[in-house]
C-alpha cells in the first residue's frame, strides 16, 4: 500500500511541477507536462493516458480525485484504505436482529445450556414481540449461526453453565494482584469438598470437606481441617486456633520436617516461643484480617466470637465474587492435583473422570487422612516454589512459602499467641440450658457430674437467658460438655452419662447415625408385630387388606 501511494505521489508531483520528485537537478519537463506550455487539464489528460498505456486503466476523473486527496491529506490520502478497512463483526445483518441476538445471548447466563437452534427460535420470538410478526426478516440459518458465534465468543453461551456464570461474574475493572507486605496481614478462608473418599467414624464411605486458611504474603497454608461434608462453625473456629499455634512433630515424621532443620531463624523463634523447639517446619502466622465468604459456617456466632477472642478482623467478600478470595480458590485446585490424586480413594474432579472402584479403594479414615494432609503441607507445599511468590526485582526466581516467610519474619517480627485450655473451650459452640436433677440434656444426651449436681434447679443469675447456664460442647467429641460457673470462676466439666457404654470416641454425627439406625429397627419391629396380630395379614384377600395413604408408615415414628 505504501509503495502504491509513493508511486501516485510521483505522478501527481510531475503533473503539478512538470518534474517527478526524483528528477536530476538539470532535468527538463517532458513536453506534455511542461507547465509553461500545457494547461492543468491537458497535463491531467496526458497522465491518465500514460497510466492507461502502462496497463493501469485510469480516467481523468481518477487523476483529479487523487490530486484533491493529496492536496488535503498528503501521502495518507493516496493510500488505498479498502484493504485496511475494519469490517463489522456482525457483517451486514440487520441491526434489529443483532440487538435481539445480543439480548438472547445475555439471557443465557443463568439458564441451563441449550443449543444454537433454541437461541435462534428465541431471537425470532423476540423480534416478533418487539416489531410485530414477520416485520423483521431473519437471516439464513448459517448467518444466524455465524452471528451467534461472534456474539457469544468468550462467554461460553453454549458450553459449561458453571464456566458461563463464572465468566459473567468477573468484575469489569482492571485486574490487580492481591498483595500483602507481612505475614498475617491478610488470610483467606474457604471450605470445599475434597475429591477423596474416606472412611468416616461411623464406617460410612463419604467425601471429606476441607476447611482451609492461606496467608497471602507467603502463600503458607496456615491450617487445614478435614471434616465430613457439611462443616460446622466449630471447624472454622478451630481453623483459627490451629493457625495461631506451632504445628507439633508427629511420631514417625522424619526429622527433616522439623523446624530446626529448616531455613527459619529457629533459635530466635525458640527464644520467643518455647513451643517452637519441637515444632514442625511450618510458619506460625497470626492473622490480622481474614477474608471469608457468606457461608453460614463463617458468619456464625461461634466463628465471629472466636475471631474476636483472638483479635482478628473479619472481612466478608462481596457476594458472588470469587475474585475477592481468588488465592484460596486457586489453592484448592493445586491441592487437588498435588495431593488428592495421589491418595487412595481419589474421585476425580467430576463424574467424567471418576473410576468405577472409587469406594472400594477408600482405605483411609478421616483422622488418618488429616495426618497425611498435615504431613504433605509441610514437606510438599511449604518447600515447593510457588509461582505467585516472585520478587518484582527478580521475577525469574520463584520462592517457596517457607523461604518467603523466613525473609519476611525478619522484618515483620513474630509475636507468640499462647492458647490455653480455657481459650479452646471459649472457641467451641455454646448453648444455654437449665440444670435439672438429672443434669443437662443436649440432643437427647444427658450430661451430669457431682459438681454439676450441686447447682441443680438453681439459676445462673443471667436474667437475659432466663437463669439458664452457658454450656460449651464439641460436636466431634460428645463425651463431655463444659458449663460456665456463673457464680465463681472456671468451668464445670460434665461427662456424658452413657459414655462408659460406648467406650470410644463418639462424634455428634455418629450419634445421629446411631439414632437413625435404631429408629429404623424399631419401625421394622412395629411393622412385623402388626402383621402378626392382624388377622387380615398375608392370608387375607388382597381387596380386604388395610390401605394406607402413600408415604404414611405403619407406625407414627416410622419413615
mmCIF file of C-alpha atoms in Angstrom, residues 79-439:
data_model
loop_
_atom_site.group_PDB
_atom_site.id
_atom_site.type_symbol
_atom_site.label_atom_id
_atom_site.label_comp_id
_atom_site.label_asym_id
_atom_site.label_seq_id
_atom_site.Cartn_x
_atom_site.Cartn_y
_atom_site.Cartn_z
ATOM 1 C CA UNK A 79 -3.285 5.088 0.444
ATOM 2 C CA UNK A 80 -5.867 2.529 -0.675
ATOM 3 C CA UNK A 81 -7.680 2.045 2.655
ATOM 4 C CA UNK A 82 -10.051 -0.594 1.350
ATOM 5 C CA UNK A 83 -7.705 -3.399 2.430
ATOM 6 C CA UNK A 84 -7.173 -1.805 5.864
ATOM 7 C CA UNK A 85 -10.822 -1.018 6.487
ATOM 8 C CA UNK A 86 -12.141 -2.851 9.585
ATOM 9 C CA UNK A 87 -15.183 -4.939 8.796
ATOM 10 C CA UNK A 88 -18.099 -5.035 11.234
ATOM 11 C CA UNK A 89 -18.007 -8.248 13.300
ATOM 12 C CA UNK A 90 -21.697 -8.800 12.623
ATOM 13 C CA UNK A 91 -21.393 -8.133 8.890
ATOM 14 C CA UNK A 92 -24.409 -6.660 7.118
ATOM 15 C CA UNK A 93 -27.014 -8.245 9.397
ATOM 16 C CA UNK A 94 -29.941 -6.001 10.292
ATOM 17 C CA UNK A 95 -29.167 -4.076 13.481
ATOM 18 C CA UNK A 96 -32.535 -5.093 14.910
ATOM 19 C CA UNK A 97 -31.557 -8.736 14.543
ATOM 20 C CA UNK A 98 -28.153 -8.053 16.116
ATOM 21 C CA UNK A 99 -29.782 -6.325 19.101
ATOM 22 C CA UNK A 100 -32.225 -9.188 19.606
ATOM 23 C CA UNK A 101 -29.443 -11.770 19.338
ATOM 24 C CA UNK A 102 -27.329 -9.905 21.903
ATOM 25 C CA UNK A 103 -30.306 -9.845 24.289
ATOM 26 C CA UNK A 104 -30.854 -13.586 23.881
ATOM 27 C CA UNK A 105 -27.163 -14.358 24.441
ATOM 28 C CA UNK A 106 -27.119 -12.246 27.618
ATOM 29 C CA UNK A 107 -30.209 -14.081 28.894
ATOM 30 C CA UNK A 108 -28.418 -17.453 28.715
ATOM 31 C CA UNK A 109 -26.153 -16.688 31.700
ATOM 32 C CA UNK A 110 -28.430 -18.086 34.372
ATOM 33 C CA UNK A 111 -30.271 -20.696 32.310
ATOM 34 C CA UNK A 112 -29.364 -24.275 31.508
ATOM 35 C CA UNK A 113 -27.174 -24.672 28.444
ATOM 36 C CA UNK A 114 -29.149 -25.094 25.235
ATOM 37 C CA UNK A 115 -28.408 -25.369 21.540
ATOM 38 C CA UNK A 116 -27.992 -22.642 18.948
ATOM 39 C CA UNK A 117 -31.278 -23.641 17.344
ATOM 40 C CA UNK A 118 -33.049 -22.776 20.594
ATOM 41 C CA UNK A 119 -31.346 -19.388 20.624
ATOM 42 C CA UNK A 120 -32.457 -18.742 17.015
ATOM 43 C CA UNK A 121 -36.042 -19.559 17.965
ATOM 44 C CA UNK A 122 -35.826 -17.145 20.898
ATOM 45 C CA UNK A 123 -34.469 -14.435 18.576
ATOM 46 C CA UNK A 124 -37.405 -14.961 16.225
ATOM 47 C CA UNK A 125 -39.889 -14.704 19.111
ATOM 48 C CA UNK A 126 -38.217 -11.576 20.483
ATOM 49 C CA UNK A 127 -38.307 -9.849 17.082
ATOM 50 C CA UNK A 128 -41.996 -10.691 16.657
ATOM 51 C CA UNK A 129 -42.789 -9.338 20.137
ATOM 52 C CA UNK A 130 -40.928 -6.055 19.615
ATOM 53 C CA UNK A 131 -41.623 -5.282 15.947
ATOM 54 C CA UNK A 132 -44.615 -7.399 15.036
ATOM 55 C CA UNK A 133 -44.893 -10.844 13.460
ATOM 56 C CA UNK A 134 -42.821 -11.139 10.278
ATOM 57 C CA UNK A 135 -41.836 -7.443 10.158
ATOM 58 C CA UNK A 136 -38.115 -8.158 10.609
ATOM 59 C CA UNK A 137 -36.791 -10.887 8.354
ATOM 60 C CA UNK A 138 -34.437 -13.355 9.988
ATOM 61 C CA UNK A 139 -31.227 -14.152 8.042
ATOM 62 C CA UNK A 140 -30.421 -17.657 6.877
ATOM 63 C CA UNK A 141 -29.599 -20.311 9.443
ATOM 64 C CA UNK A 142 -25.910 -20.230 8.516
ATOM 65 C CA UNK A 143 -25.809 -16.446 9.010
ATOM 66 C CA UNK A 144 -27.582 -16.789 12.372
ATOM 67 C CA UNK A 145 -25.016 -19.377 13.448
ATOM 68 C CA UNK A 146 -22.165 -17.028 12.493
ATOM 69 C CA UNK A 147 -23.866 -14.152 14.314
ATOM 70 C CA UNK A 148 -24.261 -16.217 17.497
ATOM 71 C CA UNK A 149 -20.641 -17.321 17.220
ATOM 72 C CA UNK A 150 -19.499 -13.684 17.161
ATOM 73 C CA UNK A 151 -21.760 -12.508 19.991
ATOM 74 C CA UNK A 152 -21.019 -15.475 22.281
ATOM 75 C CA UNK A 153 -17.250 -15.540 21.803
ATOM 76 C CA UNK A 154 -15.526 -15.976 25.170
ATOM 77 C CA UNK A 155 -18.839 -16.158 27.065
ATOM 78 C CA UNK A 156 -19.369 -19.958 26.946
ATOM 79 C CA UNK A 157 -23.011 -19.438 25.968
ATOM 80 C CA UNK A 158 -23.285 -22.942 24.547
ATOM 81 C CA UNK A 159 -20.698 -24.574 26.817
ATOM 82 C CA UNK A 160 -20.375 -25.227 30.534
ATOM 83 C CA UNK A 161 -23.016 -23.435 32.610
ATOM 84 C CA UNK A 162 -20.636 -23.127 35.560
ATOM 85 C CA UNK A 163 -17.926 -21.530 33.432
ATOM 86 C CA UNK A 164 -20.522 -19.228 31.855
ATOM 87 C CA UNK A 165 -21.681 -17.945 35.252
ATOM 88 C CA UNK A 166 -18.114 -17.531 36.494
ATOM 89 C CA UNK A 167 -17.174 -15.576 33.382
ATOM 90 C CA UNK A 168 -20.215 -13.324 33.715
ATOM 91 C CA UNK A 169 -19.428 -12.574 37.364
ATOM 92 C CA UNK A 170 -15.918 -11.310 36.629
ATOM 93 C CA UNK A 171 -15.585 -7.652 37.602
ATOM 94 C CA UNK A 172 -15.216 -5.174 34.725
ATOM 95 C CA UNK A 173 -12.463 -3.237 36.475
ATOM 96 C CA UNK A 174 -8.792 -3.912 35.660
ATOM 97 C CA UNK A 175 -7.350 -6.895 37.488
ATOM 98 C CA UNK A 176 -4.847 -6.139 40.213
ATOM 99 C CA UNK A 177 -2.777 -8.546 42.258
ATOM 100 C CA UNK A 178 -3.744 -9.208 45.874
ATOM 101 C CA UNK A 179 -0.665 -8.241 47.852
ATOM 102 C CA UNK A 180 0.399 -8.208 51.479
ATOM 103 C CA UNK A 181 3.601 -6.820 52.952
ATOM 104 C CA UNK A 182 3.880 -9.052 56.027
ATOM 105 C CA UNK A 183 2.726 -12.487 57.174
ATOM 106 C CA UNK A 184 -0.806 -12.437 58.539
ATOM 107 C CA UNK A 185 -1.758 -9.088 57.015
ATOM 108 C CA UNK A 186 -4.486 -10.892 55.066
ATOM 109 C CA UNK A 187 -5.526 -14.535 55.338
ATOM 110 C CA UNK A 188 -8.221 -16.024 53.097
ATOM 111 C CA UNK A 189 -10.575 -18.742 54.358
ATOM 112 C CA UNK A 190 -12.856 -21.111 52.479
ATOM 113 C CA UNK A 191 -14.307 -24.626 52.596
ATOM 114 C CA UNK A 192 -14.853 -27.124 49.787
ATOM 115 C CA UNK A 193 -15.433 -30.882 49.448
ATOM 116 C CA UNK A 194 -12.196 -32.742 48.803
ATOM 117 C CA UNK A 195 -12.001 -35.105 45.825
ATOM 118 C CA UNK A 196 -11.120 -38.051 48.066
ATOM 119 C CA UNK A 197 -13.324 -40.736 49.590
ATOM 120 C CA UNK A 198 -12.604 -41.510 53.250
ATOM 121 C CA UNK A 199 -13.937 -43.860 55.925
ATOM 122 C CA UNK A 200 -15.969 -41.812 58.379
ATOM 123 C CA UNK A 201 -16.172 -42.523 62.103
ATOM 124 C CA UNK A 202 -19.471 -44.371 61.645
ATOM 125 C CA UNK A 203 -17.948 -46.646 58.985
ATOM 126 C CA UNK A 204 -19.706 -44.964 56.063
ATOM 127 C CA UNK A 205 -17.631 -44.115 52.973
ATOM 128 C CA UNK A 206 -18.000 -40.463 52.029
ATOM 129 C CA UNK A 207 -16.188 -37.374 50.803
ATOM 130 C CA UNK A 208 -14.257 -35.237 53.226
ATOM 131 C CA UNK A 209 -14.589 -31.467 53.344
ATOM 132 C CA UNK A 210 -11.519 -29.279 53.720
ATOM 133 C CA UNK A 211 -11.704 -26.007 55.634
ATOM 134 C CA UNK A 212 -8.589 -24.056 54.688
ATOM 135 C CA UNK A 213 -6.778 -20.836 55.554
ATOM 136 C CA UNK A 214 -3.927 -19.456 53.445
ATOM 137 C CA UNK A 215 -1.680 -16.462 54.037
ATOM 138 C CA UNK A 216 -1.417 -14.005 51.142
ATOM 139 C CA UNK A 217 2.089 -12.701 51.791
ATOM 140 C CA UNK A 218 3.791 -16.115 51.953
ATOM 141 C CA UNK A 219 1.176 -18.473 50.410
ATOM 142 C CA UNK A 220 1.524 -20.555 53.567
ATOM 143 C CA UNK A 221 -1.302 -22.969 54.342
ATOM 144 C CA UNK A 222 -1.806 -21.733 57.888
ATOM 145 C CA UNK A 223 -4.173 -24.555 58.802
ATOM 146 C CA UNK A 224 -6.457 -27.105 57.222
ATOM 147 C CA UNK A 225 -9.208 -29.084 58.925
ATOM 148 C CA UNK A 226 -10.769 -32.188 57.348
ATOM 149 C CA UNK A 227 -14.324 -32.994 58.341
ATOM 150 C CA UNK A 228 -17.293 -34.869 56.850
ATOM 151 C CA UNK A 229 -19.123 -32.859 54.188
ATOM 152 C CA UNK A 230 -21.137 -30.179 55.934
ATOM 153 C CA UNK A 231 -18.538 -28.368 58.026
ATOM 154 C CA UNK A 232 -19.719 -26.826 61.273
ATOM 155 C CA UNK A 233 -18.979 -23.450 62.752
ATOM 156 C CA UNK A 234 -16.630 -25.027 65.268
ATOM 157 C CA UNK A 235 -14.461 -26.251 62.370
ATOM 158 C CA UNK A 236 -13.880 -22.688 61.217
ATOM 159 C CA UNK A 237 -13.181 -21.599 64.787
ATOM 160 C CA UNK A 238 -10.666 -24.406 65.297
ATOM 161 C CA UNK A 239 -9.096 -23.406 61.982
ATOM 162 C CA UNK A 240 -8.154 -20.066 63.531
ATOM 163 C CA UNK A 241 -6.929 -21.734 66.707
ATOM 164 C CA UNK A 242 -4.688 -24.169 64.814
ATOM 165 C CA UNK A 243 -3.205 -21.349 62.741
ATOM 166 C CA UNK A 244 -2.005 -19.457 65.814
ATOM 167 C CA UNK A 245 -0.062 -22.297 67.464
ATOM 168 C CA UNK A 246 3.007 -24.240 66.240
ATOM 169 C CA UNK A 247 2.428 -27.497 64.368
ATOM 170 C CA UNK A 248 3.898 -30.255 66.588
ATOM 171 C CA UNK A 249 6.081 -33.010 65.184
ATOM 172 C CA UNK A 250 4.186 -36.314 64.970
ATOM 173 C CA UNK A 251 5.532 -39.799 65.752
ATOM 174 C CA UNK A 252 7.014 -41.307 62.601
ATOM 175 C CA UNK A 253 7.772 -37.997 60.909
ATOM 176 C CA UNK A 254 11.279 -37.571 59.566
ATOM 177 C CA UNK A 255 13.481 -35.088 61.413
ATOM 178 C CA UNK A 256 13.962 -33.270 58.119
ATOM 179 C CA UNK A 257 10.434 -31.927 58.653
ATOM 180 C CA UNK A 258 11.381 -30.279 61.962
ATOM 181 C CA UNK A 259 11.697 -26.519 62.193
ATOM 182 C CA UNK A 260 15.251 -26.952 63.472
ATOM 183 C CA UNK A 261 16.216 -28.392 60.061
ATOM 184 C CA UNK A 262 14.571 -25.602 58.064
ATOM 185 C CA UNK A 263 15.716 -22.173 56.912
ATOM 186 C CA UNK A 264 13.703 -20.453 59.618
ATOM 187 C CA UNK A 265 15.600 -18.446 62.259
ATOM 188 C CA UNK A 266 14.913 -21.316 64.665
ATOM 189 C CA UNK A 267 16.974 -20.193 67.655
ATOM 190 C CA UNK A 268 15.455 -16.720 67.615
ATOM 191 C CA UNK A 269 11.941 -18.161 67.354
ATOM 192 C CA UNK A 270 12.587 -20.595 70.232
ATOM 193 C CA UNK A 271 13.732 -17.687 72.363
ATOM 194 C CA UNK A 272 10.358 -16.020 71.724
ATOM 195 C CA UNK A 273 8.206 -19.153 71.964
ATOM 196 C CA UNK A 274 9.439 -22.338 73.656
ATOM 197 C CA UNK A 275 6.879 -24.405 71.725
ATOM 198 C CA UNK A 276 8.983 -23.864 68.587
ATOM 199 C CA UNK A 277 11.627 -26.288 69.923
ATOM 200 C CA UNK A 278 9.547 -29.364 68.987
ATOM 201 C CA UNK A 279 7.606 -27.781 66.132
ATOM 202 C CA UNK A 280 7.433 -28.868 62.516
ATOM 203 C CA UNK A 281 8.770 -26.672 59.711
ATOM 204 C CA UNK A 282 5.614 -24.697 59.128
ATOM 205 C CA UNK A 283 5.261 -20.985 59.910
ATOM 206 C CA UNK A 284 3.059 -19.815 62.742
ATOM 207 C CA UNK A 285 1.042 -16.925 61.348
ATOM 208 C CA UNK A 286 -1.404 -14.958 63.467
ATOM 209 C CA UNK A 287 -3.901 -13.317 61.073
ATOM 210 C CA UNK A 288 -4.630 -9.611 61.280
ATOM 211 C CA UNK A 289 -7.564 -9.874 58.850
ATOM 212 C CA UNK A 290 -9.375 -12.893 57.457
ATOM 213 C CA UNK A 291 -11.390 -12.745 54.230
ATOM 214 C CA UNK A 292 -14.434 -15.031 54.243
ATOM 215 C CA UNK A 293 -17.398 -15.754 52.011
ATOM 216 C CA UNK A 294 -21.040 -15.596 53.084
ATOM 217 C CA UNK A 295 -21.337 -19.237 54.130
ATOM 218 C CA UNK A 296 -23.168 -19.954 57.362
ATOM 219 C CA UNK A 297 -20.036 -21.538 58.804
ATOM 220 C CA UNK A 298 -18.047 -18.293 58.653
ATOM 221 C CA UNK A 299 -20.904 -15.941 59.552
ATOM 222 C CA UNK A 300 -21.862 -17.979 62.614
ATOM 223 C CA UNK A 301 -21.677 -16.602 66.115
ATOM 224 C CA UNK A 302 -19.106 -19.259 67.044
ATOM 225 C CA UNK A 303 -16.647 -18.186 64.345
ATOM 226 C CA UNK A 304 -17.123 -14.456 64.852
ATOM 227 C CA UNK A 305 -16.694 -14.862 68.607
ATOM 228 C CA UNK A 306 -13.519 -16.897 68.056
ATOM 229 C CA UNK A 307 -12.101 -14.221 65.751
ATOM 230 C CA UNK A 308 -12.927 -11.539 68.297
ATOM 231 C CA UNK A 309 -11.283 -13.578 71.067
ATOM 232 C CA UNK A 310 -8.075 -13.861 69.036
ATOM 233 C CA UNK A 311 -8.159 -10.190 67.988
ATOM 234 C CA UNK A 312 -8.720 -10.954 64.300
ATOM 235 C CA UNK A 313 -10.684 -8.663 61.983
ATOM 236 C CA UNK A 314 -13.241 -10.345 59.710
ATOM 237 C CA UNK A 315 -13.750 -9.007 56.181
ATOM 238 C CA UNK A 316 -16.613 -10.616 54.205
ATOM 239 C CA UNK A 317 -16.085 -10.879 50.461
ATOM 240 C CA UNK A 318 -18.595 -9.469 48.007
ATOM 241 C CA UNK A 319 -21.377 -11.883 47.208
ATOM 242 C CA UNK A 320 -20.921 -13.939 44.039
ATOM 243 C CA UNK A 321 -17.391 -12.529 43.677
ATOM 244 C CA UNK A 322 -14.880 -15.354 43.882
ATOM 245 C CA UNK A 323 -12.075 -12.990 42.856
ATOM 246 C CA UNK A 324 -12.181 -11.412 46.325
ATOM 247 C CA UNK A 325 -10.580 -14.613 47.642
ATOM 248 C CA UNK A 326 -9.085 -15.935 44.444
ATOM 249 C CA UNK A 327 -5.889 -17.194 46.071
ATOM 250 C CA UNK A 328 -7.600 -19.702 48.356
ATOM 251 C CA UNK A 329 -9.858 -20.760 45.467
ATOM 252 C CA UNK A 330 -6.802 -21.466 43.310
ATOM 253 C CA UNK A 331 -5.097 -23.267 46.186
ATOM 254 C CA UNK A 332 -7.905 -25.827 46.280
ATOM 255 C CA UNK A 333 -7.172 -26.674 42.637
ATOM 256 C CA UNK A 334 -3.473 -27.076 43.466
ATOM 257 C CA UNK A 335 -4.289 -29.371 46.397
ATOM 258 C CA UNK A 336 -6.393 -31.483 44.051
ATOM 259 C CA UNK A 337 -3.508 -32.081 41.636
ATOM 260 C CA UNK A 338 -0.593 -32.137 44.082
ATOM 261 C CA UNK A 339 -2.178 -34.147 46.920
ATOM 262 C CA UNK A 340 -5.607 -35.642 46.263
ATOM 263 C CA UNK A 341 -4.866 -37.513 43.050
ATOM 264 C CA UNK A 342 -2.069 -39.437 44.784
ATOM 265 C CA UNK A 343 -4.315 -40.631 47.647
ATOM 266 C CA UNK A 344 -6.275 -43.893 47.575
ATOM 267 C CA UNK A 345 -9.946 -43.110 47.057
ATOM 268 C CA UNK A 346 -9.395 -40.193 44.664
ATOM 269 C CA UNK A 347 -12.672 -39.451 42.855
ATOM 270 C CA UNK A 348 -11.545 -37.104 40.096
ATOM 271 C CA UNK A 349 -12.827 -33.570 39.820
ATOM 272 C CA UNK A 350 -16.105 -34.621 38.145
ATOM 273 C CA UNK A 351 -18.042 -37.760 37.232
ATOM 274 C CA UNK A 352 -16.497 -37.937 33.762
ATOM 275 C CA UNK A 353 -13.081 -38.500 35.379
ATOM 276 C CA UNK A 354 -14.247 -40.886 38.103
ATOM 277 C CA UNK A 355 -13.195 -44.526 38.221
ATOM 278 C CA UNK A 356 -15.506 -47.480 38.727
ATOM 279 C CA UNK A 357 -13.992 -48.684 42.017
ATOM 280 C CA UNK A 358 -13.543 -45.443 43.958
ATOM 281 C CA UNK A 359 -15.455 -46.653 47.025
ATOM 282 C CA UNK A 360 -13.507 -49.934 47.146
ATOM 283 C CA UNK A 361 -10.216 -48.023 47.034
ATOM 284 C CA UNK A 362 -11.116 -45.781 50.003
ATOM 285 C CA UNK A 363 -8.988 -47.110 52.885
ATOM 286 C CA UNK A 364 -8.025 -44.014 54.890
ATOM 287 C CA UNK A 365 -10.062 -42.955 57.880
ATOM 288 C CA UNK A 366 -10.698 -39.259 58.394
ATOM 289 C CA UNK A 367 -8.045 -38.855 61.155
ATOM 290 C CA UNK A 368 -5.510 -40.720 59.003
ATOM 291 C CA UNK A 369 -6.323 -38.535 56.011
ATOM 292 C CA UNK A 370 -5.910 -35.459 58.234
ATOM 293 C CA UNK A 371 -2.443 -36.598 59.273
ATOM 294 C CA UNK A 372 -1.488 -37.330 55.661
ATOM 295 C CA UNK A 373 -2.613 -33.845 54.674
ATOM 296 C CA UNK A 374 -0.716 -32.196 57.544
ATOM 297 C CA UNK A 375 2.472 -34.028 56.575
ATOM 298 C CA UNK A 376 2.055 -33.149 52.893
ATOM 299 C CA UNK A 377 1.605 -29.462 53.740
ATOM 300 C CA UNK A 378 4.982 -29.426 55.481
ATOM 301 C CA UNK A 379 7.034 -31.492 53.027
ATOM 302 C CA UNK A 380 5.104 -30.985 49.787
ATOM 303 C CA UNK A 381 3.599 -27.499 49.861
ATOM 304 C CA UNK A 382 5.732 -25.320 52.124
ATOM 305 C CA UNK A 383 9.015 -26.222 50.405
ATOM 306 C CA UNK A 384 7.740 -26.134 46.814
ATOM 307 C CA UNK A 385 8.455 -22.971 44.735
ATOM 308 C CA UNK A 386 5.212 -21.066 44.253
ATOM 309 C CA UNK A 387 4.506 -19.209 41.016
ATOM 310 C CA UNK A 388 2.785 -16.426 42.960
ATOM 311 C CA UNK A 389 5.915 -15.712 45.008
ATOM 312 C CA UNK A 390 8.199 -13.855 42.616
ATOM 313 C CA UNK A 391 10.084 -10.738 43.667
ATOM 314 C CA UNK A 392 9.471 -7.737 41.369
ATOM 315 C CA UNK A 393 13.238 -7.174 41.070
ATOM 316 C CA UNK A 394 13.984 -10.860 40.447
ATOM 317 C CA UNK A 395 10.939 -12.263 38.636
ATOM 318 C CA UNK A 396 12.750 -15.248 37.115
ATOM 319 C CA UNK A 397 13.151 -16.916 40.527
ATOM 320 C CA UNK A 398 10.103 -18.453 42.261
ATOM 321 C CA UNK A 399 10.201 -18.699 46.070
ATOM 322 C CA UNK A 400 8.720 -21.330 48.364
ATOM 323 C CA UNK A 401 6.305 -20.345 51.177
ATOM 324 C CA UNK A 402 8.917 -21.219 53.818
ATOM 325 C CA UNK A 403 11.576 -19.062 52.136
ATOM 326 C CA UNK A 404 9.118 -16.181 51.799
ATOM 327 C CA UNK A 405 8.255 -16.434 55.496
ATOM 328 C CA UNK A 406 11.921 -16.607 56.536
ATOM 329 C CA UNK A 407 12.588 -13.389 54.618
ATOM 330 C CA UNK A 408 9.514 -11.521 55.861
ATOM 331 C CA UNK A 409 9.562 -12.587 59.514
ATOM 332 C CA UNK A 410 12.962 -10.937 59.928
ATOM 333 C CA UNK A 411 11.370 -7.605 59.033
ATOM 334 C CA UNK A 412 7.863 -8.059 60.444
ATOM 335 C CA UNK A 413 8.765 -9.987 63.610
ATOM 336 C CA UNK A 414 6.878 -12.737 65.455
ATOM 337 C CA UNK A 415 4.505 -12.373 68.401
ATOM 338 C CA UNK A 416 3.539 -15.713 70.012
ATOM 339 C CA UNK A 417 -0.086 -16.403 70.912
ATOM 340 C CA UNK A 418 -0.448 -18.809 73.826
ATOM 341 C CA UNK A 419 -3.816 -20.579 73.712
ATOM 342 C CA UNK A 420 -4.747 -22.240 76.993
ATOM 343 C CA UNK A 421 -7.342 -24.934 77.576
ATOM 344 C CA UNK A 422 -9.874 -22.293 78.554
ATOM 345 C CA UNK A 423 -9.233 -20.441 75.302
ATOM 346 C CA UNK A 424 -10.025 -23.643 73.418
ATOM 347 C CA UNK A 425 -13.302 -24.040 75.309
ATOM 348 C CA UNK A 426 -14.248 -20.447 74.520
ATOM 349 C CA UNK A 427 -13.917 -21.225 70.805
ATOM 350 C CA UNK A 428 -16.434 -24.084 70.979
ATOM 351 C CA UNK A 429 -20.126 -23.566 70.138
ATOM 352 C CA UNK A 430 -22.326 -22.631 73.073
ATOM 353 C CA UNK A 431 -25.918 -23.180 74.132
ATOM 354 C CA UNK A 432 -27.965 -22.239 77.165
ATOM 355 C CA UNK A 433 -29.535 -24.983 79.287
ATOM 356 C CA UNK A 434 -31.200 -25.407 82.654
ATOM 357 C CA UNK A 435 -29.577 -27.743 85.205
ATOM 358 C CA UNK A 436 -32.108 -30.314 86.409
ATOM 359 C CA UNK A 437 -31.808 -33.188 88.867
ATOM 360 C CA UNK A 438 -30.672 -35.437 86.021
ATOM 361 C CA UNK A 439 -28.161 -32.898 84.707
#
